GROMACS .gro file of C-alpha atoms in nm:
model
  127
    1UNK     CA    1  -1.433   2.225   1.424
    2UNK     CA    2  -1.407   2.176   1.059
    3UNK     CA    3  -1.785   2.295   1.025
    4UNK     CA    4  -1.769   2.631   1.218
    5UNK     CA    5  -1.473   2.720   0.988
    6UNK     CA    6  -1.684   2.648   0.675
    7UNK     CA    7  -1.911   2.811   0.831
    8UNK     CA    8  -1.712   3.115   0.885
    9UNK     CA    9  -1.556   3.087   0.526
   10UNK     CA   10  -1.566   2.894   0.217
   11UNK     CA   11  -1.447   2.511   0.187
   12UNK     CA   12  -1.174   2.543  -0.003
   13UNK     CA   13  -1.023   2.855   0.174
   14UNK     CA   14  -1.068   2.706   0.513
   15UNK     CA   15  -0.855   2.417   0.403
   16UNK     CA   16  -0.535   2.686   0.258
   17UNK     CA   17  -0.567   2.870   0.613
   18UNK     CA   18  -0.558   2.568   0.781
   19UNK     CA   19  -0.271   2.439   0.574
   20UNK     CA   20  -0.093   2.818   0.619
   21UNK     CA   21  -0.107   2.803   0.952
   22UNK     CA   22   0.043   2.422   0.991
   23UNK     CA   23   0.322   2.507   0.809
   24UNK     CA   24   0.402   2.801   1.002
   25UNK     CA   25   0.396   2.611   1.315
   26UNK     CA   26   0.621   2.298   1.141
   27UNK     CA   27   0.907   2.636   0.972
   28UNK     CA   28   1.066   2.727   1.284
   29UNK     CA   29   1.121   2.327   1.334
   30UNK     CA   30   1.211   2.266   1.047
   31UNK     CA   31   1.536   2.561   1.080
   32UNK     CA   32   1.616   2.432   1.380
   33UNK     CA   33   1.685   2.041   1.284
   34UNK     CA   34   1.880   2.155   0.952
   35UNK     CA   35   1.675   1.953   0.749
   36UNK     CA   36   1.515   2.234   0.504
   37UNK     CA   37   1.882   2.317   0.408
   38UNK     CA   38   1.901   2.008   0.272
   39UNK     CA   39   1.604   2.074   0.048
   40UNK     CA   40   1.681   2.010  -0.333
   41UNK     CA   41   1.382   2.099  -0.654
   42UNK     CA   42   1.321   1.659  -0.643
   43UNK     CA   43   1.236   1.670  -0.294
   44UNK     CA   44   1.045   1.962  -0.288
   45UNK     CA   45   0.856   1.871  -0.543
   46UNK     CA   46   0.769   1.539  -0.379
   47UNK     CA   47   0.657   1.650  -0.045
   48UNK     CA   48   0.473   1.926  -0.268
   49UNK     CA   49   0.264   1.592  -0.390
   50UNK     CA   50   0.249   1.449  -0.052
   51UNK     CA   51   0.095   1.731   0.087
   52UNK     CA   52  -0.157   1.751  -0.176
   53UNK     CA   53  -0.205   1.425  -0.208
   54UNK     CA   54  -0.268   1.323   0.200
   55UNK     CA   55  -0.380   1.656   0.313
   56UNK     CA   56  -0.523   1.879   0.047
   57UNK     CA   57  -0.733   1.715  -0.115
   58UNK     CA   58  -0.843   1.483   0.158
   59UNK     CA   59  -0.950   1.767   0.397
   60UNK     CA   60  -1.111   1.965   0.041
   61UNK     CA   61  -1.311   1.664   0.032
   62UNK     CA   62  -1.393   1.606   0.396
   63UNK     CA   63  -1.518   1.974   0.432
   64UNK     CA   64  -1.762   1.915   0.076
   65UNK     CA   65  -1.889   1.599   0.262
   66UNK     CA   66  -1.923   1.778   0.578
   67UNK     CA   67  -2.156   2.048   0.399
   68UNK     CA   68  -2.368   1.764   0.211
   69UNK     CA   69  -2.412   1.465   0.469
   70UNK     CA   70  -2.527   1.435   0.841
   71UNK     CA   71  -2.262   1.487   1.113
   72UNK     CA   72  -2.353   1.139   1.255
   73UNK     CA   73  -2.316   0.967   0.862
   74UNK     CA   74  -1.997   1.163   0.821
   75UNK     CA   75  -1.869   1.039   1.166
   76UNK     CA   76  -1.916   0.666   1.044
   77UNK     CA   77  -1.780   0.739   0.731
   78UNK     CA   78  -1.496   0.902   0.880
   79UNK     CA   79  -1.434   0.595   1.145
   80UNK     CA   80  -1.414   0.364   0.850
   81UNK     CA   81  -1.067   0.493   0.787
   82UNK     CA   82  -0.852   0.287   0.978
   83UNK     CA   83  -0.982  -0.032   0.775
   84UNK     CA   84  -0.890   0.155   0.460
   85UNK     CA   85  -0.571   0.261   0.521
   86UNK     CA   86  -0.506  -0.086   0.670
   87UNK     CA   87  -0.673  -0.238   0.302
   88UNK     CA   88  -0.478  -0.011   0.098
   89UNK     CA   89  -0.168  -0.133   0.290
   90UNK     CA   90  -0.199  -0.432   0.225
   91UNK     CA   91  -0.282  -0.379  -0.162
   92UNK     CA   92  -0.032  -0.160  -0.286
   93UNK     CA   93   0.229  -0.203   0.015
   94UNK     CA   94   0.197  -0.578   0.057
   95UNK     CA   95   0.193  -0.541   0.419
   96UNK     CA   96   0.015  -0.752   0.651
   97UNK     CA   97  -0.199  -0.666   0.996
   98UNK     CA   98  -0.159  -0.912   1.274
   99UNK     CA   99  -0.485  -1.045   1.423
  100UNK     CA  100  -0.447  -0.821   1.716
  101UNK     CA  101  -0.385  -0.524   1.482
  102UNK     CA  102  -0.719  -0.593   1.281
  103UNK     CA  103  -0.910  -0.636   1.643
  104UNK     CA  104  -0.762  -0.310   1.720
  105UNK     CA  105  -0.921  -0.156   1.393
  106UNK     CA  106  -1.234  -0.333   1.436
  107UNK     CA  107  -1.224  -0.161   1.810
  108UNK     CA  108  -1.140   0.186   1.695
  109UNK     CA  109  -1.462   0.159   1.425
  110UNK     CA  110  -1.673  -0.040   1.692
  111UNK     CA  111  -1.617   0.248   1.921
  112UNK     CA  112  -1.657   0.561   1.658
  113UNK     CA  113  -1.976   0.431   1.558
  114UNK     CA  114  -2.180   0.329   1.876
  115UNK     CA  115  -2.016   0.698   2.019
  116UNK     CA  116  -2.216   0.866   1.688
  117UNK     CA  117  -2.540   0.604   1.702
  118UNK     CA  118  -2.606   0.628   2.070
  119UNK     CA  119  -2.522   1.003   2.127
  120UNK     CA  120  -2.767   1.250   2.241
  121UNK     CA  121  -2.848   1.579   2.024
  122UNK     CA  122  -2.860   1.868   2.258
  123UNK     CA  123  -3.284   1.872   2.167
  124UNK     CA  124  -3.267   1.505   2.327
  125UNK     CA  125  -3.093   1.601   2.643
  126UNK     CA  126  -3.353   1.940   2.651
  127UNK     CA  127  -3.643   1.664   2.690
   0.00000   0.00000   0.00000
């Protein structure tokens, strides 16, 4: 999906519409818990950086790579992140994955990858 909307419109403005359109479907939510009344300038300006920080820039980045690389070298790339998130866990949170957790990661990788290496381009299935 993320190509046809570059396709439709630059990188970077795809990202804010997407982004526009999330938080209009999280507002009405977000007024009926309560919790937005509680919102004070710290807070605000911490899920500001959150939102940049794990969505912004992160999807910016993913529709740049999208433009540049192969859809089946971006889909590897892109199944690598469980094992990241799990690494970066462990680095700066100290937490630890049990065996079955890291099979599980291995799995979901395992799984992304032979999907993208063994999958048929619509001029293979024309043949």
């Amino acid at each position: 999906m993320g190509s046809k909307v570059t396709g439709i419109m630059p990188g970077k403005d795809a990202v804010s519409t997407g982004m526009l359109f999330a938080t209009l479907i999280i507002i009405p939510f977000a007024l009926w818990d309560g919790g937005i009344f509680n919102l004070t300038p710290m807070l605000f300006l911490k899920g500001l950086g959150v939102a940049v920080l794990s969505s912004a820039v992160p999807f910016s980045l993913d529709l740049v790579a999208l433009k540049r690389l192969p859809a089946k070298t971006f889909s590897i790339l892109t199944s690598l992140q469980p094992a990241f998130a799990a690494l970066s866990g462990m680095i700066f949170l100290s937490e630890r994955l049990t065996p079955l957790q890291w099979i599980s990661v291995a799995c979901v990788i395992s799984a992304s990858m032979g999907a993208t290496i063994f999958s048929k381009t619509k001029q293979q299935i024309e043949e």
